[in-house]
Coordinates of C-alpha atoms and ligand atoms in Angstrom, one line a residue:
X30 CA -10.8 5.7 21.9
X31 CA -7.0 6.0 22.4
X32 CA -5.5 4.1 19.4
X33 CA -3.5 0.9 20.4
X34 CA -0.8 1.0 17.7
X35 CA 2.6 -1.6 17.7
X36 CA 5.9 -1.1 18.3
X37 CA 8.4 -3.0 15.9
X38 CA 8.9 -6.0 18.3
X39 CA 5.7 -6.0 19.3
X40 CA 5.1 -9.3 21.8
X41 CA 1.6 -9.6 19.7
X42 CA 3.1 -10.4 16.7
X43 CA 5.7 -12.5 15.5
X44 CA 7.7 -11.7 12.4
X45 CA 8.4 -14.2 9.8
X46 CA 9.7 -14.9 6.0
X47 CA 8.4 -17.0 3.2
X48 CA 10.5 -18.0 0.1
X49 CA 8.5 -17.9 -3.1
X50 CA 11.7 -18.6 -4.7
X51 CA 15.7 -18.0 -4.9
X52 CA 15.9 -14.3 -5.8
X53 CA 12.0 -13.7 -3.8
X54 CA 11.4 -13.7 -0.1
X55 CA 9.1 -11.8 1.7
X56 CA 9.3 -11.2 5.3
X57 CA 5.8 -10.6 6.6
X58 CA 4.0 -10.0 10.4
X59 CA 1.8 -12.3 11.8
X60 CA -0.9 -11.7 14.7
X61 CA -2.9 -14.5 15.0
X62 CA -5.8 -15.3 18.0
X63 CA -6.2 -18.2 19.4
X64 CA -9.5 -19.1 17.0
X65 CA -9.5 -16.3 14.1
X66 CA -12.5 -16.6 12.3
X67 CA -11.0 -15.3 9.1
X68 CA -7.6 -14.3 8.1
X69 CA -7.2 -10.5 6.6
X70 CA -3.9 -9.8 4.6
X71 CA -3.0 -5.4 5.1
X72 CA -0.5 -4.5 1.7
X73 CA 1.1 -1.1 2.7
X74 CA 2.0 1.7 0.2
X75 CA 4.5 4.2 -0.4
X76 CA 6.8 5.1 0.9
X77 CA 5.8 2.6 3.8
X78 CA 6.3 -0.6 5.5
X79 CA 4.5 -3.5 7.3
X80 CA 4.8 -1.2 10.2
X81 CA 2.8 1.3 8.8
X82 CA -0.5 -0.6 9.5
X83 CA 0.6 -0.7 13.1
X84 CA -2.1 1.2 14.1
X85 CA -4.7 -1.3 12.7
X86 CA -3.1 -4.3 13.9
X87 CA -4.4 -4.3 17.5
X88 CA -7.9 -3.5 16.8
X89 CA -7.9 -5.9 14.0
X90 CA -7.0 -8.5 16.4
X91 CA -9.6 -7.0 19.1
X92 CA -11.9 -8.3 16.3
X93 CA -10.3 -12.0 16.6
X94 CA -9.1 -11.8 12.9
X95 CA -5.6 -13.5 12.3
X96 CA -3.6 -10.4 10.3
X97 CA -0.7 -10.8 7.9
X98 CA 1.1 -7.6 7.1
X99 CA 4.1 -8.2 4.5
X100 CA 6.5 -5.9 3.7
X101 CA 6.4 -5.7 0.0
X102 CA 8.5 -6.2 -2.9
X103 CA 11.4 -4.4 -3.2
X104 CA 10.7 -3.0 0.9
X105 CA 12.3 -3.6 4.3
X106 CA 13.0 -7.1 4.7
X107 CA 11.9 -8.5 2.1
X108 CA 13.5 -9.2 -1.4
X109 CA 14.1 -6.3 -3.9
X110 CA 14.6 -8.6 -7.2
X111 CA 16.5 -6.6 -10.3
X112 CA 14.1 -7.7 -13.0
X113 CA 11.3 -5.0 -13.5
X114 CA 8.9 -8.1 -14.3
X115 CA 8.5 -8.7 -10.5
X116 CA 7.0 -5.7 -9.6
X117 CA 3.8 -6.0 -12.1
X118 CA 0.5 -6.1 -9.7
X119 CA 0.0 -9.4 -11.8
X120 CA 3.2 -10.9 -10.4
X121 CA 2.8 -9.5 -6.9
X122 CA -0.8 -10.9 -6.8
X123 CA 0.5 -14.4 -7.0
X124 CA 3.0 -13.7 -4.9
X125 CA 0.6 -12.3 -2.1
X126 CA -1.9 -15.2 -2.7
X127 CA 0.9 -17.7 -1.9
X128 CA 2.0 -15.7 0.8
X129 CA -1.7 -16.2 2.2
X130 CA -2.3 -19.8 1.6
X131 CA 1.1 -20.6 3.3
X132 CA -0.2 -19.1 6.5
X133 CA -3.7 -20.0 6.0
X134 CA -2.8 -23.8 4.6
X135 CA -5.7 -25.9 4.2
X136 CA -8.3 -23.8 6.2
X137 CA -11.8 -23.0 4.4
X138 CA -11.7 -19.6 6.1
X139 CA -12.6 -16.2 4.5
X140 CA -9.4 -13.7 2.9
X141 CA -10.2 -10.4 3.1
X142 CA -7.6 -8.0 1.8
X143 CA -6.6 -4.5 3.2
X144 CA -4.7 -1.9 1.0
X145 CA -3.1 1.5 1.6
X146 CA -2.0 3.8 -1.3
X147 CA 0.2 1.6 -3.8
X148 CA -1.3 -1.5 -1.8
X149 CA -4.6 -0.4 -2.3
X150 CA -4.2 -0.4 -6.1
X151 CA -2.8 -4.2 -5.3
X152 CA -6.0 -5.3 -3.5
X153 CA -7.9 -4.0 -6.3
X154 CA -6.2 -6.0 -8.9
X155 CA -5.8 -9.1 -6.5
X156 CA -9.7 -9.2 -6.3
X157 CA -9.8 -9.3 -10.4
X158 CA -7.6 -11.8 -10.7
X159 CA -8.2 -14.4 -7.7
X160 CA -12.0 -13.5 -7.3
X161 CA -12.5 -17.3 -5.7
X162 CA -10.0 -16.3 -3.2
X163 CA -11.4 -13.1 -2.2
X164 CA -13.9 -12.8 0.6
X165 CA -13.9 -9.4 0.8
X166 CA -11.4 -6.1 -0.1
X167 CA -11.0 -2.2 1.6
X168 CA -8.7 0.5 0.1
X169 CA -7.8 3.5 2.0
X170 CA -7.2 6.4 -0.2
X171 CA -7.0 4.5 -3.7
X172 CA -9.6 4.3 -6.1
X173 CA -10.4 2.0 -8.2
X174 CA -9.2 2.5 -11.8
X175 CA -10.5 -0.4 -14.4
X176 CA -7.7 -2.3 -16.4
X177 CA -7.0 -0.1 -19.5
X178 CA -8.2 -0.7 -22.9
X179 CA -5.5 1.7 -24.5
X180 CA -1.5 1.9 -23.4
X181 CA -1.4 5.5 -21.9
X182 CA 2.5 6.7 -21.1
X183 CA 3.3 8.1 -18.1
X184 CA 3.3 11.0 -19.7
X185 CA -0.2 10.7 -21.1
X186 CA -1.4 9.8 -17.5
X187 CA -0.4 13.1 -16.0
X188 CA -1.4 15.3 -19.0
X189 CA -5.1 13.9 -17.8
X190 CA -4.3 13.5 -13.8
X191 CA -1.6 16.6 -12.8
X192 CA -1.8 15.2 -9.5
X193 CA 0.6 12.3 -10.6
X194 CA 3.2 14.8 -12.1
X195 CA 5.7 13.7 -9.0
X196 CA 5.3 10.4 -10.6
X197 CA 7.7 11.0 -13.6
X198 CA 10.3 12.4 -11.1
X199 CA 10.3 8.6 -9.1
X200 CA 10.3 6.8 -12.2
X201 CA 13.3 8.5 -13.0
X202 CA 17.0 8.1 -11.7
X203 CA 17.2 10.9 -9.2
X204 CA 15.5 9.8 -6.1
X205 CA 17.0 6.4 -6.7
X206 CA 20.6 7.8 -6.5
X207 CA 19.8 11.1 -4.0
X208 CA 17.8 8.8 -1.8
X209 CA 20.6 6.7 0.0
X210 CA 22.2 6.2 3.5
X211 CA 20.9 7.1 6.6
X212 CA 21.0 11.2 6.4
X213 CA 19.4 11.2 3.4
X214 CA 16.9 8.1 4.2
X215 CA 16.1 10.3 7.6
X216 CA 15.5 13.6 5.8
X217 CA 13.3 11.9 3.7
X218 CA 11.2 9.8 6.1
X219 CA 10.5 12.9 8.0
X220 CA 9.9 15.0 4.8
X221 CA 7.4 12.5 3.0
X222 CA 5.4 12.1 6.4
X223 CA 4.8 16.0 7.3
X224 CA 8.1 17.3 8.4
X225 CA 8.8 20.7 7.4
X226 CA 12.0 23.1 6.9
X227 CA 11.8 26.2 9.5
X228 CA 9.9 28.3 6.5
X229 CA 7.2 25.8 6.4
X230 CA 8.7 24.3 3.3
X231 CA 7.9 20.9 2.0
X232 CA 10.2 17.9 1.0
X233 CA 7.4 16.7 -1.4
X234 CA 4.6 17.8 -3.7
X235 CA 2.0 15.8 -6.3
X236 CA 3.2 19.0 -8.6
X237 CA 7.2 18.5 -8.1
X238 CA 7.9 15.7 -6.3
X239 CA 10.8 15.4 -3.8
X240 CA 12.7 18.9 -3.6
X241 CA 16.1 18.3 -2.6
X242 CA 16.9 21.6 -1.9
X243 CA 14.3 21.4 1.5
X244 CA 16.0 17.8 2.6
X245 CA 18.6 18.8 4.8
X246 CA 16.7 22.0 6.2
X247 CA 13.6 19.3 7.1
X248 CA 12.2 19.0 10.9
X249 CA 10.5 16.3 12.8
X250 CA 7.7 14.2 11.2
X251 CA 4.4 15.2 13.2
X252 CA 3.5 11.5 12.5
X253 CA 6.1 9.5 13.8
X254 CA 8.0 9.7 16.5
X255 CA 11.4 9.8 16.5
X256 CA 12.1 5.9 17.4
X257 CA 9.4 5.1 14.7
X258 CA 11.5 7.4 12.0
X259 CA 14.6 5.3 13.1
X260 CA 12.4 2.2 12.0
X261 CA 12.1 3.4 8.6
X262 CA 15.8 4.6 8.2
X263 CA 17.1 1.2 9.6
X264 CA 14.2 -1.2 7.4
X265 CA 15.2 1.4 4.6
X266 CA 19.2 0.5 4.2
X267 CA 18.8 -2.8 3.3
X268 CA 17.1 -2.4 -0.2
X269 CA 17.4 1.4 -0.8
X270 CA 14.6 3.2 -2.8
X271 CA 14.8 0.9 -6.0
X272 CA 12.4 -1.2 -5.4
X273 CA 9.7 1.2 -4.1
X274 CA 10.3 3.2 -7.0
X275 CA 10.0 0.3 -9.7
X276 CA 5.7 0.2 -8.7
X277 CA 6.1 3.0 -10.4
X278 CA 7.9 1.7 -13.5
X279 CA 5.5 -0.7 -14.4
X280 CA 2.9 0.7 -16.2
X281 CA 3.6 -0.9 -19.9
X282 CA 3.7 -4.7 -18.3
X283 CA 0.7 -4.1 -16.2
X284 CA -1.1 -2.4 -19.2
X285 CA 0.0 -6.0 -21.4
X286 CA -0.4 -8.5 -18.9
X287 CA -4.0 -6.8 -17.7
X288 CA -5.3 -6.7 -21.6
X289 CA -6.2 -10.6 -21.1
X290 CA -9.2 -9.2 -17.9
X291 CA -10.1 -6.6 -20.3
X292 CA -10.5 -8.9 -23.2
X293 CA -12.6 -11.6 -20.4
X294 CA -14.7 -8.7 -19.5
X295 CA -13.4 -8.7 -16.1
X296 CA -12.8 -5.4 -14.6
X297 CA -15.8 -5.6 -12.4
X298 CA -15.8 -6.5 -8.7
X299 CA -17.9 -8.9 -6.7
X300 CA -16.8 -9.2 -3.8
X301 CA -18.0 -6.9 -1.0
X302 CA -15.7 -3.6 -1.1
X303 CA -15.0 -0.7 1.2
X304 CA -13.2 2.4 -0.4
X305 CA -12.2 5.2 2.7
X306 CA -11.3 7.9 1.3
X307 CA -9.0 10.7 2.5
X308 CA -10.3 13.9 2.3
X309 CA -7.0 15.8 2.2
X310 CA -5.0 13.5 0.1
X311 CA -3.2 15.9 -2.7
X312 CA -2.0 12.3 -4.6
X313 CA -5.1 10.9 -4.3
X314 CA -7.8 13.4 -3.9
X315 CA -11.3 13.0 -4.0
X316 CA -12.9 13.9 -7.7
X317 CA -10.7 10.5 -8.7
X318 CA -13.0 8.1 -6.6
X319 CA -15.8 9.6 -8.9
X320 CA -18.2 7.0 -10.6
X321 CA -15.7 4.1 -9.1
X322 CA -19.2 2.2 -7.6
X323 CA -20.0 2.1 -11.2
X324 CA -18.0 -1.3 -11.7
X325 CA -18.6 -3.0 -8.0
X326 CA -21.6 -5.2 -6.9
X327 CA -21.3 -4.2 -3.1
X328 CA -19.5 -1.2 -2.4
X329 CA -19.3 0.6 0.7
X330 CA -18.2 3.9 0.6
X331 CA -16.6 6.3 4.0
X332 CA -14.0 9.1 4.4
X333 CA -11.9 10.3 6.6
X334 CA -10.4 14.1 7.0
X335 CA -7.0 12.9 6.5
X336 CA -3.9 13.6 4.0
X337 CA -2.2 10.8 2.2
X338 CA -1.3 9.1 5.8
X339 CA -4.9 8.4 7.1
X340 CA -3.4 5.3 8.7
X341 CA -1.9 7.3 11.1
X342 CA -3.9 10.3 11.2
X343 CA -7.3 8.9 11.4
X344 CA -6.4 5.5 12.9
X345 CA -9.1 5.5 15.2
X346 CA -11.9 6.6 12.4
X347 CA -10.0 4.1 9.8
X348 CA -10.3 1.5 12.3
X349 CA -14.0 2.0 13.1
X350 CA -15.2 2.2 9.4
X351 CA -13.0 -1.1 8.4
X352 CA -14.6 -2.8 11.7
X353 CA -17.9 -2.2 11.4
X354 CA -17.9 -3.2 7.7
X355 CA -16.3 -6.1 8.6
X356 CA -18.2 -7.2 11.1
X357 CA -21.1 -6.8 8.2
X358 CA -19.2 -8.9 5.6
X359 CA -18.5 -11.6 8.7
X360 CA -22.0 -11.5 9.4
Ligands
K9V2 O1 2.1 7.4 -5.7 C1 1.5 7.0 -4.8 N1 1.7 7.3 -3.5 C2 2.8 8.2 -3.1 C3 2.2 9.3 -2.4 C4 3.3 10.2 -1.8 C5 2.7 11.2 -0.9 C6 3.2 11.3 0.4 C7 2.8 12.2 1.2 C8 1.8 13.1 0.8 C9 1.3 13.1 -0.5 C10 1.8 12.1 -1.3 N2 0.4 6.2 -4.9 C11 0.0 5.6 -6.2 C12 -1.0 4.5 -5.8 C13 -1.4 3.8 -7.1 C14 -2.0 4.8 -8.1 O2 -2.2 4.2 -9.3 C15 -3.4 3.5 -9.4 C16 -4.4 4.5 -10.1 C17 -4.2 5.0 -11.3 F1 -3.1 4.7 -12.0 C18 -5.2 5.7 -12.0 C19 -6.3 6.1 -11.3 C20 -6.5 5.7 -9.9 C21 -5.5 4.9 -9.4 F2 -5.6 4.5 -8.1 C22 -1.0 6.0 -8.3 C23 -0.6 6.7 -7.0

């Protein structure tokens, strides 16, 4: 099926903001039916947007589900606060659940959660913490990984997971400060979503990171066309890169903050669960999903022959494995 996907200013959705407080606002897109009969919340990853689950948004509707898509902390509209605090996946769980009981108010309906990439990990943790809330929670491309029982450093993390080596580069200063303005923003965009230099060079690997030296020699993203790179440059300028790169900088406080579900015994899910999995995902590949059904009640497993952005690149097969589970899960 051709893919309905939205334009920025789609006439389907309306965008909106909600104030958690002084220093946090999130702005978020709404589609909502005339009757939903259940409201699903999509929490994007990085280096993304609301507008990266564009191509879910219409067929979610199709399915007469009311869909909230924020931009997250630190992203696009939204707020990016200085203290490091407000980016632990404790802290942006509240947030998110008062985001959806805003827009929900005093219905009795299902929330079912949707997470890409850094948003996937989100979902996860959202389901340990609020499992009353939860109806029901899909990732696309990121495993489940229980809450940990010993502090491991970044470091430590990549000594046993190479594929996070690029991780110790965004923690650090230099894609903070070498990733601003438009040029650079552009460069990026087009590098982190498949555009490559006239050699076939890359602007990012899991073993490097971003390599500078590629930026201004990078092409075309083959995943976005060019209006839809200018969405990401423009949503970019506000905020910059420092917020997107503190998820990454957050590792200690979620490690302290998460010791009180290890020490509950809660680092198993409930609620019905869908993992898709991207079979050409070099951040997230495959052999980490391994053994992940071991702490879930009801999960469904799929995959998709994707990279990192099976949003885009598998929209249609995304779309049909997240609708037909729902439509189990809806009953
Ligand atoms: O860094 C991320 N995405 C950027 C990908 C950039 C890219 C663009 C284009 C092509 C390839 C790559 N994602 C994060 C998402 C959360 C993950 O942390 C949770 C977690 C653990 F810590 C341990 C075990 C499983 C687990 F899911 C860590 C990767």
């Amino acid at each position: 099926m051709a893919t309905d996907k939205l334009t920025f200013d789609d006439p389907r959705v309306t965008h909106n903001t909600f104030t958690i407080s002084p220093t946090k606002t999130y702005h978020y897109i709404l589609a909502s039916p005339p009757n939903p009969r259940a409201t699903v919340l999509l929490i994007h990853g990085f280096p993304d947007l609301a507008f990266g689950w564009r191509y879910q948004v219409p067929h979610l509707l199709s399915l007469n589900l009311r869909v909230i898509v924020p931009d997250t902390l630190g992203y696009g509209r939204s707020s990016a606060p200085q203290d490091l605090a407000s980016y632990s996946l404790k802290s942006m769980s509240a947030d998110m659940i008062a985001l959806a009981s805003h827009v929900m108010g005093s219905e009795k309906q299902p929330l079912i959660l949707g997470g890409h990439d850094w948003g996937g990990a989100l979902v996860w943790r959202l389901a340990l913490w609020y499992p009353s809330r939860v109806a029901a929670v899909f990732s696309v491309c990121t495993p489940y990984s229980p809450p940990d029982k010993a502090y491991l450093s970044p470091e430590q993390v990549v000594a046993r997971l190479p594929n996070f080596t690029y991780q110790l580069q965004l923690i650090g200063p230099e894609v903070e400060a070498g990733i601003a303005g438009e040029a650079a923003t552009r460069q990026f965009v087009n590098g982190m979503f498949g555009g490559r230099t006239p050699d076939g060079g890359a602007v990012f690997s899991t073993a490097r990171g971003v390599i500078f030296d590629n930026l201004d020699k990078v092409g075309q993203s083959p995943l976005l066309s060019p209006e839809e790179v200018e969405v990401y440059v423009r949503e970019y300028q506000k905020n910059g890169m420092r917020g997107p790169l503190n998820w990454y900088r957050t590792r200690k406080i979620n490690y302290e903050e998460e010791l009180e579900l290890v020490e509950r015994g809660r680092g198993r899910i409930a609620a019905p669960s869908l993992f898709v999995l991207a079979t050409k995902d070099n951040a997230l590949p495959p052999t980490m999903s391994a053994g992940m059904e071991a702490h879930f009640d009801r999960l469904e497993r799929r995959e998709v022959e994707a990279t990192h952005w099976a949003l885009v690149e598998a929209a249609a097969e995304v779309n049909g494995h997240v609708g037909r589970w729902l439509e189990g899960v809806l009953g």
